[in-house]
Amino acid sequence: MQVRNRVAIVTGGASGIGRALCLALADRNAAVVVSDVDGPGAAAVAAEISGRGKRAVAVPADVSSEPDVRALVARAEQELGPIDLVCSNAGIIVAGGIDVPDEAWSRIWAINVQSHIYLARAVLPGMLARGAGYLVLTASAAGLLTQLGSAPYAVTKHAAVALAEWLSISYGDQGIGVSCLCPQAVATNLGATSQRELGALAAPGADTGAVPSAAGNGSVSRQASVDGVLTADQVAASVLAAVENEQFLVLPHPEVATYERRRAEDRDRWLAGMRRLQARLTGRS
Ligand SMILES: NC(=O)c1ccc[n+]([C@@H]2O[C@H](COP(=O)([O-])OP(=O)(O)OC[C@H]3O[C@@H](n4cnc5c(N)ncnc54)[C@H](O)[C@@H]3O)[C@@H](O)[C@H]2O)c1
């Protein structure tokens, strides 16, 4: 789908990859609904876009709340017309394993998985009636591989990839395009915004695309630079190229395709390799 002159919603639009997506879409003359639980942050991005002479509105919404998501879509349609493209991008990370408290598991599940379902429920009827529309789900390389040091992130991002595949299979022949964004490390505020969303429930950690990070410090760990830390602008450019080529998997770090192939070819070998990597990175070997 060509994005020029389209109407797009971006969740998590106040910061990082979402903000970069908003700016890149506006550069192509798309009208952008900048949505985020951080209302002032979303308003600042919308103001930046308006300052460039492009169309944008800020609509605060917590993507873990279905009423918020329904209100977001209704307001977006009222302000800008039928929605062509949705970038369901907001997400958080929680450090830890099976010891993570249930409340934190529920929070990350709601933000990293249910949000995509709520958005799809809200926009798909209109898109199907028009016979056209596009959904971009932000998952992570952790959704194709794993996230050492964060079971909740690995599990919820795998679920996001599964949902994106299911949406593509179910609606791809009815004019609905789907892409799934799976980067490794990107320089963003993910640690800090996750901490804000989690409060006292748990520590955030950082998405480094399969390798562990220093939990709670909000920064991308040194291990993440194995395949390079991308900028949010680079990732946004990859997403728009994928949408325009109607390509499902968006891999801003191309190495991920090789890792995924190796994992599929020999799961036991891949698991043994991940155990060795984990031991090396945590100083247990
Ligand atoms: N940074 C990385 O290394 C990396 C790698 C792979 C995937 N991702 C994914 O990219 C997406 C964007 O994250 P980012 O790295 O740009 O981080 P970021 O913190 O810079 O941006 C995330 C945005 O989501 C918003 N958000 C959080 N919870 C929300 C909620 N409940 N409702 C609405 N908005 C909410 C935050 O306020 C923030 O503005 C996430 O889904 C993340 O998992 C990040």
mmCIF file of N, CA, C and O in Angstrom, residues 10 21 36 43 75 80 90 93 117 150 164 166 168 176 185-186 197 201 217 222 226 235 251 269 272 283:
data_model
loop_
_atom_site.group_PDB
_atom_site.id
_atom_site.type_symbol
_atom_site.label_atom_id
_atom_site.label_comp_id
_atom_site.label_asym_id
_atom_site.label_seq_id
_atom_site.Cartn_x
_atom_site.Cartn_y
_atom_site.Cartn_z
ATOM 1 N N VAL A 10 -0.930 5.757 14.829
ATOM 2 C CA VAL A 10 0.282 5.149 15.397
ATOM 3 C C VAL A 10 0.134 5.145 16.914
ATOM 4 O O VAL A 10 -0.020 6.214 17.519
ATOM 5 N N LEU A 21 7.886 6.738 13.333
ATOM 6 C CA LEU A 21 6.875 6.342 12.337
ATOM 7 C C LEU A 21 5.961 7.520 12.007
ATOM 8 O O LEU A 21 5.642 7.764 10.837
ATOM 9 N N ASP A 36 -0.879 7.938 22.330
ATOM 10 C CA ASP A 36 0.017 7.425 23.368
ATOM 11 C C ASP A 36 -0.683 7.585 24.711
ATOM 12 O O ASP A 36 -1.552 8.451 24.866
ATOM 13 N N ALA A 43 0.972 14.998 22.117
ATOM 14 C CA ALA A 43 0.651 16.349 21.639
ATOM 15 C C ALA A 43 1.902 17.033 21.075
ATOM 16 O O ALA A 43 1.832 17.746 20.066
ATOM 17 N N ARG A 75 -12.516 8.774 17.392
ATOM 18 C CA ARG A 75 -12.043 10.162 17.310
ATOM 19 C C ARG A 75 -11.198 10.366 16.042
ATOM 20 O O ARG A 75 -11.320 11.367 15.334
ATOM 21 N N LEU A 80 -10.228 12.733 10.880
ATOM 22 C CA LEU A 80 -9.453 12.602 9.636
ATOM 23 C C LEU A 80 -10.094 11.696 8.588
ATOM 24 O O LEU A 80 -9.593 11.587 7.471
ATOM 25 N N ALA A 90 2.739 0.402 20.466
ATOM 26 C CA ALA A 90 3.063 0.577 21.890
ATOM 27 C C ALA A 90 3.441 -0.767 22.500
ATOM 28 O O ALA A 90 2.848 -1.795 22.172
ATOM 29 N N ILE A 93 8.536 -3.700 28.314
ATOM 30 C CA ILE A 93 9.346 -4.878 28.635
ATOM 31 C C ILE A 93 9.423 -5.033 30.150
ATOM 32 O O ILE A 93 9.401 -4.039 30.875
ATOM 33 N N ILE A 117 -5.201 -6.845 19.478
ATOM 34 C CA ILE A 117 -6.544 -7.410 19.259
ATOM 35 C C ILE A 117 -7.582 -6.282 19.301
ATOM 36 O O ILE A 117 -8.461 -6.195 18.434
ATOM 37 N N SER A 150 14.165 -12.209 29.989
ATOM 38 C CA SER A 150 12.788 -11.717 30.095
ATOM 39 C C SER A 150 11.804 -12.701 29.486
ATOM 40 O O SER A 150 11.522 -12.651 28.285
ATOM 41 N N ALA A 164 -0.177 -11.600 14.287
ATOM 42 C CA ALA A 164 0.034 -10.937 12.992
ATOM 43 C C ALA A 164 -0.086 -11.950 11.849
ATOM 44 O O ALA A 164 -0.715 -11.677 10.819
ATOM 45 N N TRP A 166 -1.757 -14.737 11.912
ATOM 46 C CA TRP A 166 -3.158 -15.167 11.831
ATOM 47 C C TRP A 166 -3.994 -14.110 11.097
ATOM 48 O O TRP A 166 -4.841 -14.438 10.255
ATOM 49 N N SER A 168 -2.934 -11.987 8.886
ATOM 50 C CA SER A 168 -2.571 -11.992 7.462
ATOM 51 C C SER A 168 -3.245 -13.149 6.734
ATOM 52 O O SER A 168 -3.787 -12.988 5.633
ATOM 53 N N ILE A 176 -6.715 -6.798 3.085
ATOM 54 C CA ILE A 176 -6.038 -6.299 4.289
ATOM 55 C C ILE A 176 -4.572 -6.725 4.265
ATOM 56 O O ILE A 176 -4.258 -7.922 4.235
ATOM 57 N N ALA A 185 18.027 -4.567 18.797
ATOM 58 C CA ALA A 185 18.140 -3.356 19.624
ATOM 59 C C ALA A 185 17.961 -2.058 18.824
ATOM 60 O O ALA A 185 18.521 -1.887 17.745
ATOM 61 N N VAL A 186 17.161 -1.170 19.400
ATOM 62 C CA VAL A 186 16.914 0.152 18.826
ATOM 63 C C VAL A 186 17.098 1.160 19.968
ATOM 64 O O VAL A 186 16.651 0.906 21.092
ATOM 65 N N GLU A 197 5.050 2.461 33.177
ATOM 66 C CA GLU A 197 3.836 1.644 33.046
ATOM 67 C C GLU A 197 3.736 0.584 34.139
ATOM 68 O O GLU A 197 2.638 0.197 34.523
ATOM 69 N N LEU A 201 5.347 -2.773 40.122
ATOM 70 C CA LEU A 201 5.059 -4.189 39.847
ATOM 71 C C LEU A 201 6.309 -5.015 39.559
ATOM 72 O O LEU A 201 6.423 -6.157 39.964
ATOM 73 N N ASN A 217 17.914 -0.594 33.969
ATOM 74 C CA ASN A 217 18.629 0.665 33.768
ATOM 75 C C ASN A 217 18.098 1.454 32.588
ATOM 76 O O ASN A 217 18.520 2.580 32.347
ATOM 77 N N ARG A 222 25.475 -3.345 26.431
ATOM 78 C CA ARG A 222 26.603 -3.435 25.487
ATOM 79 C C ARG A 222 26.480 -4.692 24.634
ATOM 80 O O ARG A 222 26.888 -4.708 23.487
ATOM 81 N N VAL A 226 25.954 -6.414 19.370
ATOM 82 C CA VAL A 226 26.465 -7.513 18.552
ATOM 83 C C VAL A 226 26.047 -7.302 17.093
ATOM 84 O O VAL A 226 26.867 -7.375 16.183
ATOM 85 N N VAL A 235 14.521 2.318 11.668
ATOM 86 C CA VAL A 235 13.475 1.296 11.784
ATOM 87 C C VAL A 235 12.198 1.772 11.081
ATOM 88 O O VAL A 235 11.548 1.003 10.356
ATOM 89 N N LEU A 251 12.427 -6.818 9.032
ATOM 90 C CA LEU A 251 13.637 -7.164 9.786
ATOM 91 C C LEU A 251 14.700 -6.092 9.562
ATOM 92 O O LEU A 251 15.576 -6.241 8.695
ATOM 93 N N ARG A 269 19.885 -27.721 18.606
ATOM 94 C CA ARG A 269 21.178 -27.058 18.437
ATOM 95 C C ARG A 269 21.048 -25.574 18.777
ATOM 96 O O ARG A 269 21.899 -24.987 19.428
ATOM 97 N N ALA A 272 20.793 -25.111 22.533
ATOM 98 C CA ALA A 272 22.103 -25.298 23.180
ATOM 99 C C ALA A 272 22.963 -24.053 22.970
ATOM 100 O O ALA A 272 23.651 -23.593 23.890
ATOM 101 N N GLY A 283 28.205 -14.531 32.777
ATOM 102 C CA GLY A 283 29.428 -14.873 33.509
ATOM 103 C C GLY A 283 29.360 -16.229 34.179
ATOM 104 O O GLY A 283 30.125 -16.516 35.093
#
